[in-house]
């Protein structure tokens, strides 16, 4: 069983996001990066499948500049066997068809049985890369997976629908699955894993050429038409003002 | 110029996000002088077509094919691809539902046309449409434009438009046929099922205290519960709290949980990820307490308090008692 896990490095939820003066992107030098949350779950799911089968290979694949090797190393430390780094500058890259094409180009000759990706990235949040790659490679696809069961030549996936509904879908291999957060408990790297990761292979590949089919015009701070009343002061004053708002404005008692 | 809306079936009725995309289509059509067609398919296609025909659209395109009776990503993507080829629209609009996330990217790959997802607004300028999308978990907004020739696939976030704003009218229903073959469908689906939500119906709650990742750890949940009890409110949460196992899934508000509209929604340590906001934006009054002044929850809040939940909430509870 050969599994590719697509991993993205994204700004952490507490990271500053200063907008550049040309309004085309954020100032990346001020950003602190982490592994995208749902990708972390996808990686854990792949590692658990390899462990339960007692065989196979988990290959982490990532697209971006040199800085992303930090999350690649993290994935290797957690137990991925090797990595492919499609090295390119991805500033204000918002075209999922191009992103998918870069991955297809790097994945094609590897003949993976499964491609796992996180449901969506916590930066641009296009939420379609895994399905696009599967379709472009003529694989079966499923998104919003919250449970997986690998069978003989197939994978059964529990998919999340809306409002508390679910559905089991069986896909013959090869297949591309987008993983929803929360389906397992991602591990932390062990000291042995961190040491071992240094010896694992990171294959750096050049991106192929693609023409962007959608582009970012500008980024800006949210414009809210809502008038938010900010409640300020000492903790005791805030408590008093909140209770006044509950009583006199929202009228809950 | 033509706009095509793909309407989703919700047990024989048009999915709410489908009605919202009718509003989006009517707005774009007015700005770009376009006509609108709505596409319905699946086992309830007749009922959906009748419902859609009461809106101000040029026509309703109905597809009946037994391979579309039950959802499959391959079948739906192929059907939508073929109807796009037949109808030749410039824009194809979807609601950004879970079903659309599962199959619409396949249509994009089949046609090699862009899919601009999860938009919250559209602006028309110089004869073209520019779409507004939230990024970085709603901390920033972005304007995105499709490049090259259409059709462009566009989805709108839940509640980006109010379904009540859809203009009524009467549309002609036209039935079209497509060529589907069972060999095109690479997956086998079992019937959808609902999991017991533990009997907690947050949709009827008048007051909700909701807790997010900012509560810090499972041991702090009783602090939020105490406030809920003091207010006579139900306790709810965002997804990360459920994923971490701090509260059962029945408490979850958001796109994968319950959608609520209480008189007051008091958000404790909730940053305001898109997936959460779509489930609570309809609340009459939103009060947010969060120590991060940049948290997107403050953009939708009526009352905002920048404070440490763990410090403020026990005192608030005490004062209420």
Coordinates of C-alpha atoms in Angstrom, one line a residue:
Chain A
X1 CA 0.0 0.0 0.0
X2 CA 1.6 3.2 -1.2
X3 CA 0.0 6.4 0.2
X4 CA 0.8 10.0 -0.7
X5 CA -0.2 12.6 1.9
X6 CA -0.4 16.2 0.7
X7 CA 0.8 18.6 3.4
X8 CA 0.7 22.4 3.4
X9 CA 2.4 24.9 5.5
X10 CA 0.0 27.6 6.6
X11 CA 0.0 30.5 9.0
X12 CA -0.8 29.5 12.6
X13 CA -4.1 30.6 14.0
X14 CA -2.3 33.1 16.3
X15 CA 0.1 34.4 13.6
X16 CA 0.2 38.1 12.6
X17 CA -1.0 38.7 9.0
X18 CA 0.2 42.1 8.0
X19 CA -0.9 43.0 4.5
X20 CA 1.8 44.2 2.1
X21 CA 1.5 47.8 0.8
X22 CA 0.6 46.6 -2.7
X23 CA -2.3 44.7 -1.1
X24 CA -1.4 41.5 -3.1
X25 CA -0.4 39.3 -0.2
X26 CA 0.6 39.3 3.5
X27 CA 4.2 40.0 4.6
X28 CA 5.4 36.5 5.0
X29 CA 8.5 37.5 7.0
X30 CA 6.1 38.3 9.9
X31 CA 4.1 35.1 9.7
X32 CA 4.7 32.1 11.9
X33 CA 3.9 28.8 10.1
X34 CA 2.5 25.5 11.1
X35 CA 1.2 22.3 9.4
X36 CA -2.3 22.8 8.1
X37 CA -4.7 21.2 10.6
X38 CA -6.6 18.8 8.4
X39 CA -3.4 17.7 6.7
X40 CA -2.1 16.6 10.1
X41 CA -5.1 14.4 10.5
X42 CA -4.6 13.0 6.9
X43 CA -1.0 12.2 7.8
X44 CA -2.0 10.4 10.9
X45 CA -4.7 8.4 9.1
X46 CA -2.1 7.3 6.5
X47 CA 0.4 6.3 9.2
X48 CA -2.2 4.3 11.0
X49 CA -3.1 2.4 7.8
X50 CA 0.5 1.6 7.2
X51 CA 0.9 0.4 10.8
X52 CA -2.2 -1.8 10.8
X53 CA -1.2 -3.4 7.4
X54 CA 2.3 -3.9 8.6
X55 CA 3.6 -2.9 5.2
X56 CA 3.6 0.0 2.8
X57 CA 5.0 3.4 2.3
X58 CA 3.8 6.9 3.3
X59 CA 5.2 9.7 1.2
X60 CA 4.6 13.3 2.2
X61 CA 4.3 15.7 -0.8
X62 CA 4.3 19.4 -0.4
X63 CA 4.3 22.5 -2.7
X64 CA 6.0 25.8 -1.8
X65 CA 9.3 27.6 -1.1
X66 CA 12.2 26.3 0.9
X67 CA 10.5 27.3 4.2
X68 CA 8.0 24.5 3.9
X69 CA 10.7 21.9 4.6
X70 CA 10.0 22.6 8.2
X71 CA 6.6 20.9 8.0
X72 CA 8.1 18.2 5.7
X73 CA 10.6 17.4 8.4
X74 CA 7.9 17.4 11.0
X75 CA 5.9 14.8 8.9
X76 CA 9.0 12.7 8.4
X77 CA 9.6 12.8 12.2
X78 CA 6.1 11.6 12.8
X79 CA 6.8 8.6 10.6
X80 CA 6.4 9.4 6.9
X81 CA 9.0 7.3 5.0
X82 CA 10.2 10.0 2.5
X83 CA 9.1 13.3 0.9
X84 CA 8.7 15.1 -2.4
X85 CA 9.1 18.8 -2.3
X86 CA 7.7 20.7 -5.3
X87 CA 9.8 23.8 -4.9
X88 CA 8.3 27.1 -6.0
X89 CA 7.3 30.5 -4.8
X90 CA 3.6 30.3 -4.0
X91 CA 3.0 33.9 -3.0
X92 CA -0.7 34.8 -3.7
X93 CA -1.1 31.5 -5.5
X94 CA -4.9 31.0 -5.5
X95 CA -5.5 28.8 -8.6
X96 CA -6.4 25.3 -7.5
X97 CA -6.3 23.9 -11.1
X98 CA -2.6 24.9 -11.3
X99 CA -1.9 23.6 -7.8
X100 CA -3.5 20.3 -8.8
X101 CA -1.5 20.2 -12.0
X102 CA 1.8 20.7 -10.1
X103 CA 1.0 17.8 -7.9
X104 CA -0.2 15.5 -10.7
X105 CA 3.1 16.2 -12.5
X106 CA 5.0 15.1 -9.4
X107 CA 2.8 12.2 -8.5
X108 CA 2.2 10.6 -11.9
X109 CA 5.1 8.2 -12.1
X110 CA 4.8 7.1 -8.5
X111 CA 1.7 4.9 -8.9
X112 CA 0.2 5.6 -5.5
X113 CA -2.7 3.5 -4.3
X114 CA -4.1 6.3 -2.2
X115 CA -3.7 10.1 -2.1
X116 CA -4.8 11.7 1.2
X117 CA -5.2 15.4 1.6
X118 CA -6.7 17.7 4.2
X119 CA -10.2 19.0 3.4
X120 CA -9.1 22.5 3.1
X121 CA -6.1 24.8 3.8
X122 CA -6.4 27.3 6.6
X123 CA -4.9 30.0 4.5
X124 CA -6.7 30.4 1.1
X125 CA -9.2 27.7 1.8
X126 CA -10.0 26.6 -1.7
X127 CA -10.9 23.1 -0.5
X128 CA -10.7 21.3 -3.8
X129 CA -7.1 20.2 -4.5
X130 CA -7.5 16.5 -3.5
X131 CA -10.7 16.1 -5.6
X132 CA -9.1 17.9 -8.6
X133 CA -5.9 15.7 -8.5
X134 CA -8.0 12.6 -8.3
X135 CA -10.2 13.6 -11.2
X136 CA -7.1 14.7 -13.3
X137 CA -5.5 11.3 -12.6
X138 CA -8.8 9.4 -13.3
X139 CA -9.1 8.1 -9.8
X140 CA -12.2 7.7 -7.6
X141 CA -12.6 10.6 -5.2
X142 CA -14.3 11.3 -1.9
X143 CA -14.2 14.3 0.4
X144 CA -15.1 15.0 4.0
X145 CA -13.9 11.6 5.1
X146 CA -14.3 11.0 8.9
X147 CA -13.5 7.3 8.9
X148 CA -11.5 5.0 6.6
X149 CA -11.4 1.2 6.2
X150 CA -9.0 -0.2 3.8
X151 CA -10.2 -3.4 2.1
X152 CA -8.9 -5.7 -0.6
X153 CA -8.3 -3.4 -3.6
X154 CA -10.7 -0.8 -2.2
X155 CA -11.2 1.7 0.6
X156 CA -14.5 2.3 2.4
X157 CA -15.0 5.8 3.6
X158 CA -17.5 7.4 6.0
X159 CA -18.4 10.8 4.6
X160 CA -19.8 13.6 6.5
X161 CA -22.9 15.2 5.0
X162 CA -24.7 18.2 6.4
X163 CA -26.7 18.5 9.6
X164 CA -25.7 15.3 11.3
X165 CA -26.1 13.0 8.3
X166 CA -23.4 10.5 7.1
X167 CA -22.8 8.1 4.2
X168 CA -20.5 5.2 3.6
X169 CA -18.9 5.2 0.2
X170 CA -16.7 2.4 -1.3
X171 CA -14.0 3.4 -3.7
X172 CA -11.8 1.1 -5.7
X173 CA -8.1 1.9 -5.7
X174 CA -6.4 4.0 -6.7
X175 CA -8.4 6.8 -4.9
X176 CA -7.9 10.3 -3.7
X177 CA -9.6 11.1 -0.4
X178 CA -9.9 14.5 1.3
X179 CA -9.8 14.1 5.1
X180 CA -11.9 16.1 7.6
X181 CA -10.4 17.2 10.9
X182 CA -11.1 15.2 14.0
X183 CA -11.1 11.6 12.7
X184 CA -8.1 10.4 14.7
X185 CA -5.7 11.8 17.3
X186 CA -2.5 13.0 15.5
X187 CA 0.7 11.9 17.2
X188 CA 3.6 14.0 18.2
X189 CA 7.0 13.2 16.9
X190 CA 9.2 11.2 19.2
X191 CA 12.8 12.1 19.8
X192 CA 13.8 9.0 17.9
X193 CA 11.5 10.1 15.0
X194 CA 13.1 13.6 15.0
X195 CA 16.6 12.1 14.8
X196 CA 15.6 9.6 12.2
X197 CA 13.9 12.2 10.0
X198 CA 17.3 13.8 9.3
X199 CA 18.3 10.8 7.3
X200 CA 15.1 10.5 5.3
X201 CA 15.0 11.5 1.7
X202 CA 13.4 14.8 0.5
X203 CA 13.3 14.8 -3.2
X204 CA 13.1 18.3 -4.6
X205 CA 11.4 18.6 -7.9
X206 CA 10.9 21.5 -10.3
X207 CA 7.3 22.6 -11.0
X208 CA 5.9 22.2 -14.5
X209 CA 4.4 25.2 -16.3
X210 CA 0.7 26.1 -15.7
X211 CA -1.4 29.1 -16.5
X212 CA -3.5 30.4 -13.6
X213 CA -7.2 30.3 -14.3
X214 CA -8.1 32.5 -11.3
X215 CA -6.1 35.3 -9.7
X216 CA -6.0 37.4 -6.6
X217 CA -6.7 41.0 -7.1
X218 CA -6.2 42.2 -3.6
X219 CA -6.4 41.3 0.1
X220 CA -7.8 43.6 2.7
X221 CA -9.2 43.6 6.2
X222 CA -12.8 42.5 6.6
X223 CA -15.3 45.3 6.1
X224 CA -18.1 44.7 8.6
X225 CA -21.3 46.6 8.2
X226 CA -22.1 45.5 11.8
X227 CA -21.8 48.1 14.5
X228 CA -20.1 46.2 17.3
X229 CA -20.4 47.8 20.8
X230 CA -17.0 47.1 22.5
X231 CA -17.3 46.7 26.2
X232 CA -14.2 48.0 27.9
X233 CA -12.8 48.7 31.3
X234 CA -11.6 46.7 34.3
X235 CA -13.0 43.1 34.7
X236 CA -15.5 44.3 37.2
X237 CA -16.7 47.1 34.9
X238 CA -16.9 44.7 32.0
X239 CA -19.1 42.4 34.1
X240 CA -21.4 45.2 35.1
X241 CA -21.7 46.6 31.5
X242 CA -22.4 43.1 30.1
X243 CA -25.2 42.5 32.6
X244 CA -26.6 45.9 31.7
X245 CA -26.6 44.9 28.1
X246 CA -28.2 41.6 28.9
X247 CA -31.0 43.3 30.9
X248 CA -31.6 46.6 29.0
X249 CA -30.6 46.0 25.3
X250 CA -30.9 42.2 24.7
X251 CA -33.6 41.9 27.3
X252 CA -33.0 38.4 28.4
X253 CA -34.3 39.1 31.9
Chain B
X1 CA -24.8 36.1 -21.7
X2 CA -26.3 33.3 -19.7
X3 CA -26.0 32.3 -16.0
X4 CA -26.8 28.7 -14.9
X5 CA -27.7 27.9 -11.3
X6 CA -27.3 24.3 -10.1
X7 CA -30.0 23.7 -7.6
X8 CA -29.5 21.0 -4.9
X9 CA -32.2 18.7 -3.7
X10 CA -33.0 18.8 0.0
X11 CA -35.6 16.0 0.4
X12 CA -37.8 17.3 -2.4
X13 CA -37.3 21.0 -1.8
X14 CA -34.7 23.3 -3.1
X15 CA -31.7 23.5 -0.7
X16 CA -31.7 26.8 1.1
X17 CA -28.3 27.6 -0.5
X18 CA -29.9 27.1 -3.9
X19 CA -32.4 29.8 -3.2
X20 CA -29.5 32.0 -2.1
X21 CA -27.7 31.4 -5.3
X22 CA -30.9 32.5 -7.2
X23 CA -30.4 35.9 -5.4
X24 CA -26.8 35.9 -6.5
X25 CA -27.7 35.1 -10.1
X26 CA -30.3 37.8 -10.2
X27 CA -27.8 40.3 -8.9
X28 CA -25.1 39.3 -11.5
X29 CA -27.8 39.1 -14.3
X30 CA -28.9 42.7 -13.5
X31 CA -25.3 43.9 -13.7
X32 CA -24.2 42.1 -16.8
X33 CA -27.5 41.9 -18.6
X34 CA -27.7 38.2 -18.6
X35 CA -30.4 35.5 -18.6
X36 CA -30.7 32.9 -15.9
X37 CA -31.4 29.2 -16.1
X38 CA -31.8 26.9 -13.1
X39 CA -30.8 23.2 -13.4
X40 CA -32.5 20.5 -11.4
X41 CA -31.9 16.7 -11.4
X42 CA -32.2 13.7 -9.2
X43 CA -35.2 11.7 -8.1
X44 CA -37.1 14.8 -7.0
X45 CA -36.4 16.7 -10.2
X46 CA -40.1 17.3 -11.0
X47 CA -40.9 18.8 -7.6
X48 CA -37.7 20.9 -7.7
X49 CA -38.5 22.2 -11.2
X50 CA -42.0 23.2 -10.1
X51 CA -40.6 25.1 -7.1
X52 CA -37.9 26.8 -9.2
X53 CA -40.4 27.8 -11.9
X54 CA -41.9 30.3 -9.4
X55 CA -38.8 32.4 -9.4
X56 CA -37.8 35.2 -11.9
X57 CA -35.7 33.0 -14.2
X58 CA -35.8 32.6 -18.0
X59 CA -36.0 28.8 -17.7
X60 CA -35.7 25.7 -15.6
X61 CA -33.6 22.9 -17.1
X62 CA -34.8 19.5 -15.8
X63 CA -32.7 16.3 -16.2
X64 CA -34.3 12.9 -15.4
X65 CA -31.9 10.0 -15.4
X66 CA -32.1 7.1 -13.0
X67 CA -28.3 7.2 -12.5
X68 CA -28.9 10.6 -10.8
X69 CA -31.5 9.3 -8.4
X70 CA -28.9 8.7 -5.7
X71 CA -25.9 11.0 -5.2
X72 CA -22.5 10.0 -6.6
X73 CA -19.7 12.5 -7.2
X74 CA -18.9 11.0 -10.6
X75 CA -22.6 10.9 -11.8
X76 CA -23.4 14.4 -10.7
X77 CA -20.1 15.9 -12.0
X78 CA -20.7 14.3 -15.4
X79 CA -24.3 15.5 -15.5
X80 CA -23.4 19.1 -14.7
X81 CA -20.5 19.0 -17.2
X82 CA -22.8 17.9 -20.0
X83 CA -25.5 20.4 -19.2
X84 CA -22.9 23.2 -19.2
X85 CA -21.7 22.0 -22.6
X86 CA -25.3 22.0 -23.9
X87 CA -26.4 25.4 -22.4
X88 CA -23.1 27.2 -22.8
X89 CA -23.4 29.6 -19.8
X90 CA -20.8 32.2 -18.9
X91 CA -21.2 31.6 -15.1
X92 CA -22.4 28.5 -13.3
X93 CA -23.5 29.2 -9.7
X94 CA -23.6 26.7 -6.8
X95 CA -24.3 27.0 -3.0
X96 CA -21.1 26.0 -1.2
X97 CA -22.7 22.9 0.3
X98 CA -21.0 19.8 1.4
X99 CA -22.3 18.0 -1.7
X100 CA -20.9 20.7 -4.0
X101 CA -17.5 20.5 -2.3
X102 CA -17.5 16.8 -3.1
X103 CA -18.3 16.9 -6.8
X104 CA -18.0 20.5 -8.3
X105 CA -14.2 20.4 -8.3
X106 CA -14.5 17.4 -10.7
X107 CA -16.6 19.5 -13.1
X108 CA -13.8 22.1 -12.9
X109 CA -11.2 19.4 -13.8
X110 CA -13.3 17.9 -16.6
X111 CA -13.8 21.3 -18.3
X112 CA -10.4 22.8 -17.1
X113 CA -12.4 25.9 -16.1
X114 CA -11.9 27.7 -12.7
X115 CA -14.0 27.0 -9.6
X116 CA -14.1 30.1 -7.4
X117 CA -15.4 28.8 -4.0
X118 CA -17.1 29.9 -0.9
X119 CA -17.6 33.6 -1.9
X120 CA -19.4 36.0 0.4
X121 CA -20.0 38.7 -2.2
X122 CA -19.9 39.7 -5.8
X123 CA -19.0 43.1 -7.3
X124 CA -19.8 44.0 -10.9
X125 CA -17.4 46.5 -12.6
X126 CA -16.5 47.2 -16.2
X127 CA -18.7 44.4 -17.5
X128 CA -17.2 41.7 -15.3
X129 CA -17.8 40.1 -12.0
X130 CA -15.2 40.0 -9.2
X131 CA -15.8 37.7 -6.3
X132 CA -15.0 38.3 -2.6
X133 CA -13.7 35.4 -0.5
X134 CA -12.6 35.1 3.1
X135 CA -9.1 33.9 3.6
X136 CA -6.9 32.9 6.6
X137 CA -10.0 31.7 8.5
X138 CA -11.9 34.9 7.8
X139 CA -9.2 37.2 9.2
X140 CA -8.7 38.7 5.7
X141 CA -10.9 39.3 2.7
X142 CA -9.7 38.8 -0.9
X143 CA -11.0 39.8 -4.3
X144 CA -10.6 37.0 -6.9
X145 CA -11.1 37.2 -10.6
X146 CA -11.5 34.3 -13.1
X147 CA -9.1 34.4 -16.0
X148 CA -9.5 33.3 -19.6
X149 CA -12.7 32.3 -21.2
X150 CA -15.7 31.0 -19.3
X151 CA -17.7 29.2 -18.2
X152 CA -16.6 30.1 -14.6
X153 CA -17.8 27.9 -11.7
X154 CA -18.7 30.0 -8.7
X155 CA -20.0 28.9 -5.2
X156 CA -21.3 31.1 -2.5
X157 CA -21.0 30.7 1.2
X158 CA -24.1 29.8 3.2
X159 CA -26.1 33.1 4.0
X160 CA -24.0 35.2 1.7
X161 CA -27.4 36.3 0.3
X162 CA -30.8 36.2 2.0
X163 CA -33.1 33.7 0.3
X164 CA -36.0 36.0 1.0
X165 CA -34.6 38.5 -1.4
X166 CA -35.1 36.2 -4.4
X167 CA -37.4 37.8 -7.0
X168 CA -40.5 35.8 -7.9
X169 CA -41.8 35.3 -11.4
X170 CA -42.5 32.4 -13.7
X171 CA -40.1 30.3 -15.7
X172 CA -40.5 27.8 -18.5
X173 CA -39.5 24.2 -17.6
X174 CA -37.6 22.4 -20.3
X175 CA -36.5 18.8 -20.1
X176 CA -33.1 17.9 -21.5
X177 CA -31.4 14.5 -21.7
X178 CA -27.7 13.6 -21.1
X179 CA -25.7 10.5 -21.7
X180 CA -24.7 8.8 -18.5
X181 CA -23.4 5.3 -18.2
X182 CA -23.0 3.3 -15.0
X183 CA -19.4 2.6 -15.9
X184 CA -18.7 6.3 -15.3
X185 CA -19.4 6.0 -11.6
X186 CA -16.3 4.8 -9.8
X187 CA -17.9 4.6 -6.3
X188 CA -20.5 2.6 -4.5
X189 CA -22.6 4.6 -2.1
X190 CA -24.7 3.3 0.8
X191 CA -27.9 5.2 1.8
X192 CA -27.3 8.3 4.0
X193 CA -28.0 7.9 7.7
X194 CA -28.4 10.2 10.6
X195 CA -26.4 9.7 13.8
X196 CA -28.2 10.2 17.1
X197 CA -27.3 13.7 18.2
X198 CA -27.9 12.8 21.8
X199 CA -31.3 14.6 22.0
X200 CA -29.9 18.1 22.3
X201 CA -31.9 20.4 20.1
X202 CA -30.0 23.7 20.0
X203 CA -32.2 25.1 17.2
X204 CA -35.0 25.7 19.7
X205 CA -32.8 27.3 22.3
X206 CA -33.5 30.9 23.2
X207 CA -30.1 31.5 24.9
X208 CA -26.9 29.8 24.0
X209 CA -23.5 29.9 25.7
X210 CA -21.0 28.5 23.2
X211 CA -17.4 27.6 23.9
X212 CA -14.4 27.5 21.6
X213 CA -10.8 26.5 21.6
X214 CA -10.0 29.6 23.7
X215 CA -11.3 27.8 26.8
X216 CA -7.9 26.1 26.8
X217 CA -8.6 22.7 28.2
X218 CA -11.3 20.2 29.0
X219 CA -11.0 21.0 32.7
X220 CA -12.3 24.5 32.0
X221 CA -15.5 23.4 30.4
X222 CA -17.4 23.6 33.8
X223 CA -16.6 27.4 33.8
X224 CA -18.7 27.8 30.6
X225 CA -21.4 25.4 31.9
X226 CA -21.7 27.4 35.1
X227 CA -22.4 30.5 33.1
X228 CA -24.9 28.7 30.9
X229 CA -26.7 27.4 34.0
X230 CA -26.8 30.9 35.6
X231 CA -28.3 32.3 32.4
X232 CA -30.7 29.4 31.8
X233 CA -28.9 28.8 28.5
X234 CA -27.9 25.7 26.5
X235 CA -24.2 24.9 26.2
X236 CA -22.9 24.7 22.7
X237 CA -19.4 24.6 21.1
X238 CA -17.3 25.1 18.0
X239 CA -15.9 22.1 16.2
X240 CA -12.3 22.0 17.7
X241 CA -13.9 21.5 21.2
X242 CA -15.8 18.5 19.8
X243 CA -12.7 17.2 17.9
X244 CA -10.7 17.4 21.1
X245 CA -13.3 15.3 22.9
X246 CA -14.1 18.1 25.5
X247 CA -17.8 18.0 24.6
X248 CA -20.0 15.5 22.7
X249 CA -20.8 16.2 19.0
X250 CA -24.4 17.0 19.9
X251 CA -23.2 20.4 21.2
X252 CA -21.6 21.5 17.9
X253 CA -22.8 24.5 16.1
X254 CA -21.6 25.1 12.5
X255 CA -21.7 23.7 9.0
X256 CA -21.2 20.2 10.2
X257 CA -23.3 20.7 13.4
X258 CA -26.5 22.5 14.1
X259 CA -27.6 25.9 12.8
X260 CA -29.0 28.1 15.5
X261 CA -30.7 31.5 15.8
X262 CA -31.3 32.2 19.5
X263 CA -32.1 35.5 21.1
X264 CA -28.6 35.6 22.4
X265 CA -25.5 33.7 21.3
X266 CA -22.7 34.2 23.8
X267 CA -19.4 33.1 22.3
X268 CA -16.6 32.3 24.7
X269 CA -13.1 32.0 23.2
X270 CA -14.5 31.3 19.7
X271 CA -12.3 32.8 17.0
X272 CA -15.0 32.7 14.4
X273 CA -13.9 30.2 11.7
X274 CA -16.2 30.3 8.6
X275 CA -17.5 26.8 9.4
X276 CA -18.7 28.0 12.8
X277 CA -20.1 31.4 11.7
X278 CA -22.4 29.9 9.1
X279 CA -24.2 28.1 11.9
X280 CA -24.7 31.1 14.2
X281 CA -24.8 34.2 12.0
X282 CA -28.6 34.2 12.2
X283 CA -28.6 34.8 16.0
X284 CA -30.6 37.9 17.1
X285 CA -27.8 39.1 19.4
X286 CA -24.2 37.9 19.3
X287 CA -21.9 38.6 22.3
X288 CA -18.3 37.6 21.9
X289 CA -15.7 37.3 24.6
X290 CA -12.2 36.7 23.2
X291 CA -8.7 37.8 24.2
X292 CA -7.6 38.2 20.6
X293 CA -8.9 41.7 19.4
X294 CA -8.4 40.5 15.8
X295 CA -10.7 37.5 16.1
X296 CA -13.1 37.4 13.2
X297 CA -16.0 36.7 15.6
X298 CA -15.9 40.5 16.4
X299 CA -16.9 41.2 12.8
X300 CA -20.4 39.6 13.4
X301 CA -20.7 40.4 17.1
X302 CA -23.2 43.0 18.4
X303 CA -21.3 43.2 21.6
X304 CA -17.6 42.5 21.9
X305 CA -15.4 42.0 25.0
X306 CA -11.6 41.7 24.6
X307 CA -10.8 39.7 27.7
X308 CA -9.5 36.4 29.0
X309 CA -12.5 34.1 29.2
X310 CA -11.1 32.3 32.2
X311 CA -10.8 35.5 34.2
X312 CA -14.0 37.2 33.1
X313 CA -16.6 34.4 33.0
X314 CA -16.4 33.2 36.6
X315 CA -17.0 36.8 37.8
X316 CA -19.8 37.2 35.3
X317 CA -21.4 34.0 36.6
X318 CA -21.0 35.1 40.2
X319 CA -22.6 38.4 39.5
X320 CA -25.6 36.8 37.8
X321 CA -26.1 34.5 40.7

